Amino acid sequence: MSELKADALVLGAGMVGVSAALHLQQRGRDVILVDKHELAGQETSFGNAGLIECASVFPYMFPRDFGQILRYAMGSAPQVRYRISSLPDFLPWLVRYFLASSPERALRSAMAELPLIRRSLIEHEALIAEAGVPELLRRTGWLKLFRSEATLAAAARDFERAQHYGVAGDILDREAISAREPNLTGEFAGAIYLPAPGFVPDPGGLAKAYAALFKRKGGRFLVGDARRLEQVPGGWRLAGSDGAAVAREVVVALGPWSDLVFGPLGYSIPLSVKRGYHLHLEPRGNAVLHHPVLDADLGYLLAPMNRGIRLTTGVEFAPRDAPPTPIQLTRALPRARALFPLGEAVDAKPWMGARPCLPDMLPVIGKAPRHAGLWFDFGHQHHGLTLGPATGRLLAEMMTGEPPFADPSPFAVERFG
Ligand SMILES: Cc1cc2nc3c(=O)[nH]c(=O)nc-3n(C[C@H](O)[C@H](O)[C@H](O)COP(=O)(O)OP(=O)(O)OC[C@H]3O[C@@H](n4cnc5c(N)ncnc54)[C@H](O)[C@@H]3O)c2cc1C
């Protein structure tokens, strides 16, 4: 069997791995991308809502409002669902998530991530230009709709806080909502319009375009199972379906599957998942949706993708590999149909994905403490499309000894002891 040699193997060709591979390549490293699929961007990075969320200063933390916690616990909030049978598995992680969501710690997470968030769209714009796919970035911003005065007021307070960190936007009344989205129907208290975030109408296509750029620049792709990674003298080896690859360094960028590699190597890292679903539907007649629209109180989002209107759901706490239970999607469908004229479903069945999450909602980026040449780049939670290229830059700067553009210490795996 032939053996490919490179400077680094990057395990996982989702948005995070492909971006890390490109940034390493830009710095002169010979890189082999490894994935179990023949194409990049086939998993979580395929199915997201397409938002490059450069306005998302505050990560999605565990709520601290008692009423909201009670609604989540009773299963009456459409934004979050959990399976009672999975609760014993999730409870320890949820406790850590709750503790990491105190106002002080949540602010610490937000400030740690802010330089990456600010860099997110800039890094995508550079890669999109180099990949030659300007059509995959729309500068429409997005809309968050609120049905109740109370939720609008709470969101307006958060928005005001975010404005201190440079986030721009407008609070819209009913008329202004209609002017932006004439085809929406419903009783709204108001909306927040965020103009800066980018929208990607084919997120899987963007990961593929970045992977094509990587290959055009001499990068190689190996189909293989990352679980076959082995440490060998002087580096790392992985036997793929068409031969093996060896390199001095390896990056674990397997998103929600990263534990399949760090676990057997002896690392205990509290990586968990928040599952989510999507379904594409045709717009009815000539109806056009101009922006991604979050129906905040009803817990779903509609995004005008190339394939159709993509309905994405909130969070489901269930094991990564358990069979799909798209109850949130089923419940959201009639609400979405009442909001916007939707026709037939384009997909035969709902897609399911898993947001890879650490309790403090920060990714793990940096060197593994106990293995030479092993690097981590996973746990991008709700923002992996957004942050992939920015974290790819940060990781590549660390690996090549360049001064990092942001302080990497909050992302070190050592924070988990
Ligand atoms: C419903 C939903 C909506 C979302 N909306 C947004 C949004 O609007 N904006 C945003 O920024 N983020 C969003 N996200 C989050 C975002 O999609 C993720 O954070 C991101 O895709 C994670 O990227 P990744 O590359 O780490 O993981 P993945 O894209 O899952 O990539 C991991 C790769 O590892 C490969 N792999 C797995 N196991 C193996 C193995 N054993 N051997 C080899 N390869 C393997 C997989 O094939 C895959 O290619 C959303 C997520 C969901 C679920």
PDB file of C-alpha atoms in Angstrom, residues 143-321:
ATOM      1  CA  LEU A 143     -34.371  39.379  10.781  1.00  0.00           C
ATOM      2  CA  LYS A 144     -35.420  38.210  14.234  1.00  0.00           C
ATOM      3  CA  LEU A 145     -39.201  38.395  14.618  1.00  0.00           C
ATOM      4  CA  PHE A 146     -40.902  38.618  18.001  1.00  0.00           C
ATOM      5  CA  ARG A 147     -44.546  37.852  18.623  1.00  0.00           C
ATOM      6  CA  SER A 148     -44.701  39.120  22.219  1.00  0.00           C
ATOM      7  CA  GLU A 149     -43.861  42.553  23.617  1.00  0.00           C
ATOM      8  CA  ALA A 150     -41.975  40.911  26.492  1.00  0.00           C
ATOM      9  CA  THR A 151     -39.614  38.885  24.299  1.00  0.00           C
ATOM     10  CA  LEU A 152     -39.082  41.862  21.998  1.00  0.00           C
ATOM     11  CA  ALA A 153     -38.178  44.022  25.002  1.00  0.00           C
ATOM     12  CA  ALA A 154     -35.713  41.396  26.306  1.00  0.00           C
ATOM     13  CA  ALA A 155     -34.134  41.050  22.858  1.00  0.00           C
ATOM     14  CA  ALA A 156     -33.944  44.833  22.522  1.00  0.00           C
ATOM     15  CA  ARG A 157     -32.005  44.963  25.815  1.00  0.00           C
ATOM     16  CA  ASP A 158     -29.537  42.336  24.518  1.00  0.00           C
ATOM     17  CA  PHE A 159     -29.257  44.242  21.260  1.00  0.00           C
ATOM     18  CA  GLU A 160     -28.486  47.450  23.136  1.00  0.00           C
ATOM     19  CA  ARG A 161     -25.706  45.608  25.015  1.00  0.00           C
ATOM     20  CA  ALA A 162     -24.367  44.251  21.724  1.00  0.00           C
ATOM     21  CA  GLN A 163     -24.330  47.779  20.273  1.00  0.00           C
ATOM     22  CA  HIS A 164     -21.609  48.634  22.813  1.00  0.00           C
ATOM     23  CA  TYR A 165     -19.463  46.080  20.973  1.00  0.00           C
ATOM     24  CA  GLY A 166     -20.104  47.594  17.565  1.00  0.00           C
ATOM     25  CA  VAL A 167     -23.169  45.609  16.470  1.00  0.00           C
ATOM     26  CA  ALA A 168     -25.399  47.633  14.148  1.00  0.00           C
ATOM     27  CA  GLY A 169     -29.104  47.090  13.511  1.00  0.00           C
ATOM     28  CA  ASP A 170     -32.622  48.455  13.705  1.00  0.00           C
ATOM     29  CA  ILE A 171     -35.723  47.665  15.685  1.00  0.00           C
ATOM     30  CA  LEU A 172     -38.580  47.338  13.211  1.00  0.00           C
ATOM     31  CA  ASP A 173     -42.303  47.860  13.749  1.00  0.00           C
ATOM     32  CA  ARG A 174     -45.006  45.995  11.829  1.00  0.00           C
ATOM     33  CA  GLU A 175     -44.817  48.337   8.841  1.00  0.00           C
ATOM     34  CA  ALA A 176     -41.051  48.176   8.610  1.00  0.00           C
ATOM     35  CA  ILE A 177     -41.215  44.362   8.759  1.00  0.00           C
ATOM     36  CA  SER A 178     -43.664  44.365   5.827  1.00  0.00           C
ATOM     37  CA  ALA A 179     -41.418  46.694   3.871  1.00  0.00           C
ATOM     38  CA  ARG A 180     -38.486  44.257   4.286  1.00  0.00           C
ATOM     39  CA  GLU A 181     -40.509  41.049   3.916  1.00  0.00           C
ATOM     40  CA  PRO A 182     -43.858  41.704   2.173  1.00  0.00           C
ATOM     41  CA  ASN A 183     -44.841  38.011   2.212  1.00  0.00           C
ATOM     42  CA  LEU A 184     -44.828  37.494   5.983  1.00  0.00           C
ATOM     43  CA  THR A 185     -48.177  37.131   7.748  1.00  0.00           C
ATOM     44  CA  GLY A 186     -48.782  37.219  11.502  1.00  0.00           C
ATOM     45  CA  GLU A 187     -49.125  39.340  14.609  1.00  0.00           C
ATOM     46  CA  PHE A 188     -45.676  40.628  15.457  1.00  0.00           C
ATOM     47  CA  ALA A 189     -44.659  42.871  18.323  1.00  0.00           C
ATOM     48  CA  GLY A 190     -41.642  43.845  16.237  1.00  0.00           C
ATOM     49  CA  ALA A 191     -38.345  42.629  14.872  1.00  0.00           C
ATOM     50  CA  ILE A 192     -34.635  43.250  15.073  1.00  0.00           C
ATOM     51  CA  TYR A 193     -32.873  43.632  11.759  1.00  0.00           C
ATOM     52  CA  LEU A 194     -29.138  42.882  11.733  1.00  0.00           C
ATOM     53  CA  PRO A 195     -27.631  44.063   8.428  1.00  0.00           C
ATOM     54  CA  ALA A 196     -23.987  42.965   8.862  1.00  0.00           C
ATOM     55  CA  PRO A 197     -24.107  39.138   9.003  1.00  0.00           C
ATOM     56  CA  GLY A 198     -23.457  37.279   5.785  1.00  0.00           C
ATOM     57  CA  PHE A 199     -25.838  34.664   4.435  1.00  0.00           C
ATOM     58  CA  VAL A 200     -24.627  31.551   2.611  1.00  0.00           C
ATOM     59  CA  PRO A 201     -27.397  30.064   0.431  1.00  0.00           C
ATOM     60  CA  ASP A 202     -25.598  26.701   0.168  1.00  0.00           C
ATOM     61  CA  PRO A 203     -23.401  26.057   3.229  1.00  0.00           C
ATOM     62  CA  GLY A 204     -22.355  22.565   2.073  1.00  0.00           C
ATOM     63  CA  GLY A 205     -21.488  24.079  -1.311  1.00  0.00           C
ATOM     64  CA  LEU A 206     -19.261  26.648   0.395  1.00  0.00           C
ATOM     65  CA  ALA A 207     -17.299  23.939   2.249  1.00  0.00           C
ATOM     66  CA  LYS A 208     -16.917  22.104  -1.084  1.00  0.00           C
ATOM     67  CA  ALA A 209     -15.747  25.298  -2.823  1.00  0.00           C
ATOM     68  CA  TYR A 210     -13.120  25.804  -0.087  1.00  0.00           C
ATOM     69  CA  ALA A 211     -12.041  22.153  -0.433  1.00  0.00           C
ATOM     70  CA  ALA A 212     -11.745  22.624  -4.224  1.00  0.00           C
ATOM     71  CA  LEU A 213      -9.542  25.681  -3.606  1.00  0.00           C
ATOM     72  CA  PHE A 214      -7.403  23.601  -1.229  1.00  0.00           C
ATOM     73  CA  LYS A 215      -6.961  20.940  -3.920  1.00  0.00           C
ATOM     74  CA  ARG A 216      -6.226  23.526  -6.661  1.00  0.00           C
ATOM     75  CA  LYS A 217      -3.404  24.794  -4.482  1.00  0.00           C
ATOM     76  CA  GLY A 218      -1.881  21.327  -4.213  1.00  0.00           C
ATOM     77  CA  GLY A 219      -3.716  19.992  -1.139  1.00  0.00           C
ATOM     78  CA  ARG A 220      -4.551  16.290  -1.036  1.00  0.00           C
ATOM     79  CA  PHE A 221      -7.693  14.537   0.179  1.00  0.00           C
ATOM     80  CA  LEU A 222      -7.776  11.061   1.688  1.00  0.00           C
ATOM     81  CA  VAL A 223     -10.928   9.079   2.339  1.00  0.00           C
ATOM     82  CA  GLY A 224     -10.535   7.240   5.599  1.00  0.00           C
ATOM     83  CA  ASP A 225     -11.777   6.574   9.079  1.00  0.00           C
ATOM     84  CA  ALA A 226     -10.160   8.911  11.607  1.00  0.00           C
ATOM     85  CA  ARG A 227     -10.492   6.223  14.266  1.00  0.00           C
ATOM     86  CA  ARG A 228      -7.598   4.455  12.552  1.00  0.00           C
ATOM     87  CA  LEU A 229      -5.189   7.230  13.533  1.00  0.00           C
ATOM     88  CA  GLU A 230      -2.048   5.883  15.194  1.00  0.00           C
ATOM     89  CA  GLN A 231       0.963   7.551  16.712  1.00  0.00           C
ATOM     90  CA  VAL A 232       4.186   6.416  15.051  1.00  0.00           C
ATOM     91  CA  PRO A 233       7.797   7.448  15.634  1.00  0.00           C
ATOM     92  CA  GLY A 234       8.096  11.072  14.522  1.00  0.00           C
ATOM     93  CA  GLY A 235       4.410  11.679  13.968  1.00  0.00           C
ATOM     94  CA  TRP A 236       1.039  10.238  13.042  1.00  0.00           C
ATOM     95  CA  ARG A 237      -0.268   7.719  10.532  1.00  0.00           C
ATOM     96  CA  LEU A 238      -3.688   6.997   9.166  1.00  0.00           C
ATOM     97  CA  ALA A 239      -4.563   4.141   6.855  1.00  0.00           C
ATOM     98  CA  GLY A 240      -7.189   5.316   4.381  1.00  0.00           C
ATOM     99  CA  SER A 241      -9.123   3.474   1.692  1.00  0.00           C
ATOM    100  CA  ASP A 242      -6.515   4.294  -1.026  1.00  0.00           C
ATOM    101  CA  GLY A 243      -3.347   4.111   1.004  1.00  0.00           C
ATOM    102  CA  ALA A 244      -1.930   5.516   4.202  1.00  0.00           C
ATOM    103  CA  ALA A 245      -0.851   9.030   5.094  1.00  0.00           C
ATOM    104  CA  VAL A 246       1.862  10.045   7.546  1.00  0.00           C
ATOM    105  CA  ALA A 247       2.669  13.459   8.938  1.00  0.00           C
ATOM    106  CA  ARG A 248       4.485  15.062  11.843  1.00  0.00           C
ATOM    107  CA  GLU A 249       1.319  16.829  13.009  1.00  0.00           C
ATOM    108  CA  VAL A 250      -2.389  16.045  13.071  1.00  0.00           C
ATOM    109  CA  VAL A 251      -5.416  18.282  13.667  1.00  0.00           C
ATOM    110  CA  VAL A 252      -8.633  16.839  15.111  1.00  0.00           C
ATOM    111  CA  ALA A 253     -11.451  18.781  13.416  1.00  0.00           C
ATOM    112  CA  LEU A 254     -14.164  16.142  13.503  1.00  0.00           C
ATOM    113  CA  GLY A 255     -16.887  18.400  14.901  1.00  0.00           C
ATOM    114  CA  PRO A 256     -19.356  16.315  16.930  1.00  0.00           C
ATOM    115  CA  TRP A 257     -17.290  13.154  16.285  1.00  0.00           C
ATOM    116  CA  SER A 258     -14.025  14.526  17.704  1.00  0.00           C
ATOM    117  CA  ASP A 259     -14.358  12.290  20.778  1.00  0.00           C
ATOM    118  CA  LEU A 260     -13.811   9.255  18.530  1.00  0.00           C
ATOM    119  CA  VAL A 261     -10.168  10.347  18.345  1.00  0.00           C
ATOM    120  CA  PHE A 262      -9.453  12.270  21.552  1.00  0.00           C
ATOM    121  CA  GLY A 263     -11.251   9.676  23.719  1.00  0.00           C
ATOM    122  CA  PRO A 264      -9.036   6.689  22.839  1.00  0.00           C
ATOM    123  CA  LEU A 265      -5.972   8.954  23.252  1.00  0.00           C
ATOM    124  CA  GLY A 266      -6.971   9.403  26.889  1.00  0.00           C
ATOM    125  CA  TYR A 267      -8.450  12.942  26.878  1.00  0.00           C
ATOM    126  CA  SER A 268     -11.602  13.539  28.853  1.00  0.00           C
ATOM    127  CA  ILE A 269     -13.170  16.647  27.298  1.00  0.00           C
ATOM    128  CA  PRO A 270     -16.837  17.531  27.955  1.00  0.00           C
ATOM    129  CA  LEU A 271     -17.882  17.635  24.284  1.00  0.00           C
ATOM    130  CA  SER A 272     -21.605  17.181  23.835  1.00  0.00           C
ATOM    131  CA  VAL A 273     -24.157  17.942  21.128  1.00  0.00           C
ATOM    132  CA  LYS A 274     -27.227  20.041  20.543  1.00  0.00           C
ATOM    133  CA  ARG A 275     -29.033  18.348  17.701  1.00  0.00           C
ATOM    134  CA  GLY A 276     -31.067  20.214  15.085  1.00  0.00           C
ATOM    135  CA  TYR A 277     -33.121  19.490  11.960  1.00  0.00           C
ATOM    136  CA  HIS A 278     -33.883  21.046   8.616  1.00  0.00           C
ATOM    137  CA  LEU A 279     -36.315  20.588   5.750  1.00  0.00           C
ATOM    138  CA  HIS A 280     -36.505  22.451   2.431  1.00  0.00           C
ATOM    139  CA  LEU A 281     -39.829  23.596   1.050  1.00  0.00           C
ATOM    140  CA  GLU A 282     -40.774  25.314  -2.171  1.00  0.00           C
ATOM    141  CA  PRO A 283     -42.066  28.867  -1.905  1.00  0.00           C
ATOM    142  CA  ARG A 284     -45.658  29.099  -3.139  1.00  0.00           C
ATOM    143  CA  GLY A 285     -46.376  31.093  -6.317  1.00  0.00           C
ATOM    144  CA  ASN A 286     -44.078  34.073  -6.682  1.00  0.00           C
ATOM    145  CA  ALA A 287     -43.456  34.494  -2.956  1.00  0.00           C
ATOM    146  CA  VAL A 288     -39.899  35.590  -2.174  1.00  0.00           C
ATOM    147  CA  LEU A 289     -38.102  35.508   1.173  1.00  0.00           C
ATOM    148  CA  HIS A 290     -35.415  38.186   1.097  1.00  0.00           C
ATOM    149  CA  HIS A 291     -33.559  37.403   4.342  1.00  0.00           C
ATOM    150  CA  PRO A 292     -33.178  34.529   6.781  1.00  0.00           C
ATOM    151  CA  VAL A 293     -35.997  35.077   9.293  1.00  0.00           C
ATOM    152  CA  LEU A 294     -36.018  33.749  12.855  1.00  0.00           C
ATOM    153  CA  ASP A 295     -39.491  33.335  14.340  1.00  0.00           C
ATOM    154  CA  ALA A 296     -37.952  33.755  17.788  1.00  0.00           C
ATOM    155  CA  ASP A 297     -40.935  32.981  20.017  1.00  0.00           C
ATOM    156  CA  LEU A 298     -41.910  29.946  17.965  1.00  0.00           C
ATOM    157  CA  GLY A 299     -38.362  28.590  17.785  1.00  0.00           C
ATOM    158  CA  TYR A 300     -37.565  28.026  14.107  1.00  0.00           C
ATOM    159  CA  LEU A 301     -35.814  29.839  11.279  1.00  0.00           C
ATOM    160  CA  LEU A 302     -36.588  30.137   7.567  1.00  0.00           C
ATOM    161  CA  ALA A 303     -33.672  30.738   5.196  1.00  0.00           C
ATOM    162  CA  PRO A 304     -33.879  31.294   1.420  1.00  0.00           C
ATOM    163  CA  MET A 305     -31.389  28.629   0.304  1.00  0.00           C
ATOM    164  CA  ASN A 306     -30.618  27.714  -3.311  1.00  0.00           C
ATOM    165  CA  ARG A 307     -32.432  24.408  -2.768  1.00  0.00           C
ATOM    166  CA  GLY A 308     -35.601  26.012  -1.411  1.00  0.00           C
ATOM    167  CA  ILE A 309     -36.743  27.633   1.808  1.00  0.00           C
ATOM    168  CA  ARG A 310     -34.805  25.834   4.548  1.00  0.00           C
ATOM    169  CA  LEU A 311     -36.683  25.484   7.823  1.00  0.00           C
ATOM    170  CA  THR A 312     -34.222  24.857  10.673  1.00  0.00           C
ATOM    171  CA  THR A 313     -35.139  23.999  14.233  1.00  0.00           C
ATOM    172  CA  GLY A 314     -33.774  24.897  17.667  1.00  0.00           C
ATOM    173  CA  VAL A 315     -32.002  22.528  20.008  1.00  0.00           C
ATOM    174  CA  GLU A 316     -32.703  18.895  20.793  1.00  0.00           C
ATOM    175  CA  PHE A 317     -30.778  17.302  23.666  1.00  0.00           C
ATOM    176  CA  ALA A 318     -30.432  13.692  22.586  1.00  0.00           C
ATOM    177  CA  PRO A 319     -27.435  11.438  22.004  1.00  0.00           C
ATOM    178  CA  ARG A 320     -25.575  12.174  18.781  1.00  0.00           C
ATOM    179  CA  ASP A 321     -26.195   8.726  17.325  1.00  0.00           C
TER     180      ASP A 321
END
